[in-house]
Short mmCIF file of C-alpha atoms in Angstrom, two decimals:
data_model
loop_
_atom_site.label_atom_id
_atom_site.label_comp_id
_atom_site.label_asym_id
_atom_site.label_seq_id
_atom_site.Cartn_x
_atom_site.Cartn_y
_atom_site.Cartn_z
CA UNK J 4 -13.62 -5.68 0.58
CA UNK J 5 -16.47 -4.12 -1.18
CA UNK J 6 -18.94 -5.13 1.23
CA UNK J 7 -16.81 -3.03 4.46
CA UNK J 8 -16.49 -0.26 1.97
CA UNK J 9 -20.25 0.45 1.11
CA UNK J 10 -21.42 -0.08 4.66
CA UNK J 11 -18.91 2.48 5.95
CA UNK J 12 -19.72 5.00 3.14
CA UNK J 13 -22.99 4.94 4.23
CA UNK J 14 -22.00 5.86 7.68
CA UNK J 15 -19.71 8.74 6.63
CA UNK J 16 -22.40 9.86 4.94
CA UNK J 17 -25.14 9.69 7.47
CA UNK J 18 -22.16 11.63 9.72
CA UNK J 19 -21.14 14.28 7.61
CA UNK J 20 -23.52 16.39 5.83
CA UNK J 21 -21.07 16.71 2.39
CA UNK J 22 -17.86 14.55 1.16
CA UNK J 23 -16.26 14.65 -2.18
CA UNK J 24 -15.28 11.76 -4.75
CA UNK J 25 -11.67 12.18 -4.40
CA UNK J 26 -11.64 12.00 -0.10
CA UNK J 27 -13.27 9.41 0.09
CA UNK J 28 -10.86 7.67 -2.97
CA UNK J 29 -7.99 8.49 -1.04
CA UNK J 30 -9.49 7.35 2.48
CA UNK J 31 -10.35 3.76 1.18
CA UNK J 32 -7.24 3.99 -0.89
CA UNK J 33 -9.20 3.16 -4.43
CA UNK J 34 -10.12 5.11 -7.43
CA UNK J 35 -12.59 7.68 -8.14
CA UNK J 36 -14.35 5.92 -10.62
CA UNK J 37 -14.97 2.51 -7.71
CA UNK J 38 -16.12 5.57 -5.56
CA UNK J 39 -19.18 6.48 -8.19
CA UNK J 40 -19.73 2.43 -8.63
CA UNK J 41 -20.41 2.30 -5.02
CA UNK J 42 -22.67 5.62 -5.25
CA UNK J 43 -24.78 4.10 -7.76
CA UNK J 44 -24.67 0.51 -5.47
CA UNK J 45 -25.98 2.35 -2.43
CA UNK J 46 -28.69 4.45 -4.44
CA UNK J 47 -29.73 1.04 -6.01
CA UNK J 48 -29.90 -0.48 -2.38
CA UNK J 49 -32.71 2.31 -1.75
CA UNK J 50 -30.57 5.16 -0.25
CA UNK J 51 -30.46 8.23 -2.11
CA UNK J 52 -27.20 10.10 -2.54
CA UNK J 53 -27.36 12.97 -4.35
CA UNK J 54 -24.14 14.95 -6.00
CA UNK J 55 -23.23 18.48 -6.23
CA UNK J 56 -21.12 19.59 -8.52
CA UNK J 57 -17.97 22.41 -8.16
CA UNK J 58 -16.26 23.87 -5.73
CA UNK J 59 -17.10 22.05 -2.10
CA UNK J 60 -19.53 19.93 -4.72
CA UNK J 61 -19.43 16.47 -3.45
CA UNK J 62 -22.03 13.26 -2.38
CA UNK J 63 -24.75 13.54 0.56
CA UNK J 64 -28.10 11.73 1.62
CA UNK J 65 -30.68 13.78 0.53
CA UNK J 66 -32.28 16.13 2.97
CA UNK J 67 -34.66 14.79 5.49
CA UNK J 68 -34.00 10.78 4.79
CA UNK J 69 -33.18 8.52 7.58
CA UNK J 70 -31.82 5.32 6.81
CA UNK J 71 -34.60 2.63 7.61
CA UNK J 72 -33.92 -0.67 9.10
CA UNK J 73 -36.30 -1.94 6.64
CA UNK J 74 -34.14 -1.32 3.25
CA UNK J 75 -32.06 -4.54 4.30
CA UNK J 76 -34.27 -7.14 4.33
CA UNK J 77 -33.34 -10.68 6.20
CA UNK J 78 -32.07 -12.05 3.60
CA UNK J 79 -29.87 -8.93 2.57
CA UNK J 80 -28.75 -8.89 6.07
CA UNK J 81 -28.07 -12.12 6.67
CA UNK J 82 -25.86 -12.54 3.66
CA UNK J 83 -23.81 -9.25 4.18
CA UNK J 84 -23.17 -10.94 8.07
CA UNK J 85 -22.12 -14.55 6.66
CA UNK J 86 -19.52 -12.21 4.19
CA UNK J 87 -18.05 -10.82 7.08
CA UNK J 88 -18.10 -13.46 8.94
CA UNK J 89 -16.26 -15.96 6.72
CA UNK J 90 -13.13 -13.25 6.31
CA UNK J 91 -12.19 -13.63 10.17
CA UNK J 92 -9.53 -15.65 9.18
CA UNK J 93 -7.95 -13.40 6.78
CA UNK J 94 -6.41 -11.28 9.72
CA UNK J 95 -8.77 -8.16 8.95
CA UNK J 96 -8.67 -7.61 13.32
CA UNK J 97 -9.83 -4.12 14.12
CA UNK J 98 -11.63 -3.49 10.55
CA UNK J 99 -13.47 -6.45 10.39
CA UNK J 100 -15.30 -5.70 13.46
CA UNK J 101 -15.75 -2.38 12.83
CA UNK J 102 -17.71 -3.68 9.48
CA UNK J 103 -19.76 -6.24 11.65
CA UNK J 104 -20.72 -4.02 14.61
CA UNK J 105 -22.23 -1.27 11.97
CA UNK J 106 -23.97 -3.98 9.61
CA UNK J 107 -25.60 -5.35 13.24
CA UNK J 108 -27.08 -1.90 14.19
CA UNK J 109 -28.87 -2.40 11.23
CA UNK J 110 -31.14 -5.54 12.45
CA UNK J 111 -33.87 -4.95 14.29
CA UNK J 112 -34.59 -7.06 17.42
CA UNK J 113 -37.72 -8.36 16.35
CA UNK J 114 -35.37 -10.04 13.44
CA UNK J 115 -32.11 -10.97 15.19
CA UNK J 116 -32.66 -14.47 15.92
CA UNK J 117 -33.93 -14.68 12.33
CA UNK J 118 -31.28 -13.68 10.97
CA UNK J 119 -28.63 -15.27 13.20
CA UNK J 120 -30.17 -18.71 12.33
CA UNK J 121 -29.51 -17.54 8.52
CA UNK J 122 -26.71 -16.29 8.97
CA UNK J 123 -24.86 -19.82 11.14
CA UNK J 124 -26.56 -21.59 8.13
CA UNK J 125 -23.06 -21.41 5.96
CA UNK J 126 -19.64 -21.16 7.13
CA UNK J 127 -16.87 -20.64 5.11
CA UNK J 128 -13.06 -21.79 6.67
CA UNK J 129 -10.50 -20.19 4.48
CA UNK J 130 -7.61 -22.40 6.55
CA UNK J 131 -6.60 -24.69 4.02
CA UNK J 132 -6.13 -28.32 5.30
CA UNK J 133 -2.52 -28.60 5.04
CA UNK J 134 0.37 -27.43 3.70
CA UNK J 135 2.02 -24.22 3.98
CA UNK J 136 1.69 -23.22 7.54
CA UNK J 137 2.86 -19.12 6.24
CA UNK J 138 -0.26 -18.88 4.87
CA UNK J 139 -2.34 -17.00 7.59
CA UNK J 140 0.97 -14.38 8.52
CA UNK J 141 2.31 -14.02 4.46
CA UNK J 142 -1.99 -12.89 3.85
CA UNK J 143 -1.23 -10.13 6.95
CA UNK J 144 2.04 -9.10 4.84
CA UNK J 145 0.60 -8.53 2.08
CA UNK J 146 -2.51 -6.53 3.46
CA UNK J 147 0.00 -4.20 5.02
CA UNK J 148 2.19 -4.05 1.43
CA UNK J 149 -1.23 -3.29 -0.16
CA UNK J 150 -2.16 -1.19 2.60
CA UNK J 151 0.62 0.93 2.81
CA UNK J 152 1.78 0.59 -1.05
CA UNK J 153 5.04 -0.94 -0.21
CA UNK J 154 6.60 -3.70 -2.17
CA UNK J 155 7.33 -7.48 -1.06
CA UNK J 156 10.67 -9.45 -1.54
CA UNK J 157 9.90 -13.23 -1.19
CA UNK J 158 11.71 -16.57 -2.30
CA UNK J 159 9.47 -18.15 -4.98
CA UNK J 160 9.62 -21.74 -6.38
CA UNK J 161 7.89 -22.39 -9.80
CA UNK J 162 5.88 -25.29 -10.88
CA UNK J 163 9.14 -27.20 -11.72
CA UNK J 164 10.58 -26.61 -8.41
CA UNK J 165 13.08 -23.94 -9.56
CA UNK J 166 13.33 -21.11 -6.76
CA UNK J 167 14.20 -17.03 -8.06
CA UNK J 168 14.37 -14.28 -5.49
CA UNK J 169 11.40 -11.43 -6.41
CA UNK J 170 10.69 -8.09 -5.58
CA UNK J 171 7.22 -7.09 -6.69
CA UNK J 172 4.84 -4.44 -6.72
CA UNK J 173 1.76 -6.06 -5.12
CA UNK J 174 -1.98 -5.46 -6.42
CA UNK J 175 -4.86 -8.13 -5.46
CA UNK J 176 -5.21 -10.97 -3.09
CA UNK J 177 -7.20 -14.02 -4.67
CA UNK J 178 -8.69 -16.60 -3.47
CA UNK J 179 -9.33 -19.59 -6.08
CA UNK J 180 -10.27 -22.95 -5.41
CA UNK J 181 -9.18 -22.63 -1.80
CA UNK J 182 -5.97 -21.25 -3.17
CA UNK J 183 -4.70 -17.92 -2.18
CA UNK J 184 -2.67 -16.21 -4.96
CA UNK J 185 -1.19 -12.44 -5.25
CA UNK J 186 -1.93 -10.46 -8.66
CA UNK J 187 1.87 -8.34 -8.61
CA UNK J 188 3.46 -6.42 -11.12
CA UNK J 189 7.29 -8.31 -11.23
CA UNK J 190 10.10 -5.96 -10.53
CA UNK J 191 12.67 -8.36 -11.77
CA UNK J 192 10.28 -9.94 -14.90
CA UNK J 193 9.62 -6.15 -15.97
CA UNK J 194 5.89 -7.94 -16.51
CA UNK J 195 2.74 -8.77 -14.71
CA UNK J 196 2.66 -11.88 -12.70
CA UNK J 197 0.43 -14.13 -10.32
CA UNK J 198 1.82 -15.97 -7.34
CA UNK J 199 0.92 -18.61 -5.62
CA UNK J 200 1.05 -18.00 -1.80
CA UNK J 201 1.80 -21.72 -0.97
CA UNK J 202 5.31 -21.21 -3.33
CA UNK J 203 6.53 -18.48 -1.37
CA UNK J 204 9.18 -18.31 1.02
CA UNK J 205 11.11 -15.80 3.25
CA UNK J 206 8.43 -12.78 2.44
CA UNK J 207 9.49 -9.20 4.02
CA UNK J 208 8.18 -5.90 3.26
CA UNK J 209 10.46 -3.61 1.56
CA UNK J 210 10.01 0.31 0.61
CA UNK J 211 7.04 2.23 -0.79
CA UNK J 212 6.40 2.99 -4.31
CA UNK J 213 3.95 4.31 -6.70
CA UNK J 214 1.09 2.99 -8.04
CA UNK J 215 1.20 1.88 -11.73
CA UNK J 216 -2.24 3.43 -13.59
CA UNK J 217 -2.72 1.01 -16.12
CA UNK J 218 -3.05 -2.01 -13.35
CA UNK J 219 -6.15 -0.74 -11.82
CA UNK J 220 -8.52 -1.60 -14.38
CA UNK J 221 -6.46 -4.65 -15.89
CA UNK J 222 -8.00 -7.94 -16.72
CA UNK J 223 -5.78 -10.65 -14.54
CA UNK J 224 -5.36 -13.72 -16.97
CA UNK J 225 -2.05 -14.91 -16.51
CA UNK J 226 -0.60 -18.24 -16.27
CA UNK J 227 0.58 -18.83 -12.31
CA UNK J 228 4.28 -18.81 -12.42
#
């Protein structure tokens, strides 16, 4: 969730005087080069972070700047709240509220009714109306398999009704058209494949394994199997 990640850069960064590309990669488990996007987001948003090159080189707020209340206006803040906000049902627990309770210190009281009337305005219900009642558990699954880079074994039925067992290396959750599908590289298809949660049956975690390079920056336009 870019969102999470940018507002808890921010915070390492207004904790710690120095911290290199690579840590923070590995702490929100994505690449170097996202790291630098999200740099160059935050300096956009007002907040400069400046980069030192070399040995114990590495990003920091420039000397003497305090974040000011004032770089998010109501609008900003109101939409980054109603983001967060509509992801409670995805299962994020502990992480989501961590997200929420630092994008909150950020509103001043003079604004927080404001901005809670803004924010109530929209609300998003990613609960689909019927159907597969796994849903809501199979998403938790599969943020721990992403999480924790494991792989997932699951029944899955095809359009035609035809069930295979799978093992798969797991990559992206997507939501389309109130769908939820998972972007996977298929262990048993030797190929890259996109699954439709609502087909899947019987999903367990299964061991860890190493991330494939070439998926990180691969463009996702397969058929849904």
């Amino acid at each position: 969730m870019k969102v999470d990640r940018l507002v808890s850069i921010i915070m390492i960064l207004l904790d710690k005087e120095r911290i290199g590309a690579q840590e923070l990669a590995e702490k929100f488990e994505v690449s170097p080069r996202t790291i630098y996007r999200d740099i160059d987001s935050i300096n956009l948003a007002g907040i400069p972070i400046r980069s030192t090159s070399g040995v114990g080189g590495g990003f920091e707020i420039m000397e003497n700047y305090k974040v000011d209340c004032k770089v998010f206006s109501t609008t900003d803040l109101s939409a980054i709240l109603m983001g967060l906000s509509s992801l409670s049902n995805m299962g994020h627990g502990e992480e989501l509220a961590n997200a929420l309770a630092k994008v909150k210190s950020f509103v001043p009281a003079d604004r927080a009714k404001d901005i809670e009337l803004k924010t109530n305005q929209l609300y998003v219900d990613l609960n689909t109306w019927m159907g597969n009642k796994n849903i809501k558990p199979y998403l938790k699954l599969i943020q721990t398999a992403l999480k924790e880079n494991r792989l997932l074994s699951f029944d899955y039925a095809d359009r035609h009704g035809n069930k295979t067992a799978r093992t798969v290396e797991p990559n992206q959750l997507v939501l389309k058209n109130s769908h939820w599908y998972c972007q996977c590289y298929c262990c048993d298809r030797q190929d890259f494949r996109l699954f439709k949660l609502s087909r899947i049956t019987s999903l367990q975690l299964q061991e860890k394994f190493l991330h494939r390079e070439n998926i990180k920056n691969r463009s996702w336009n397969f058929l849904i199997f």
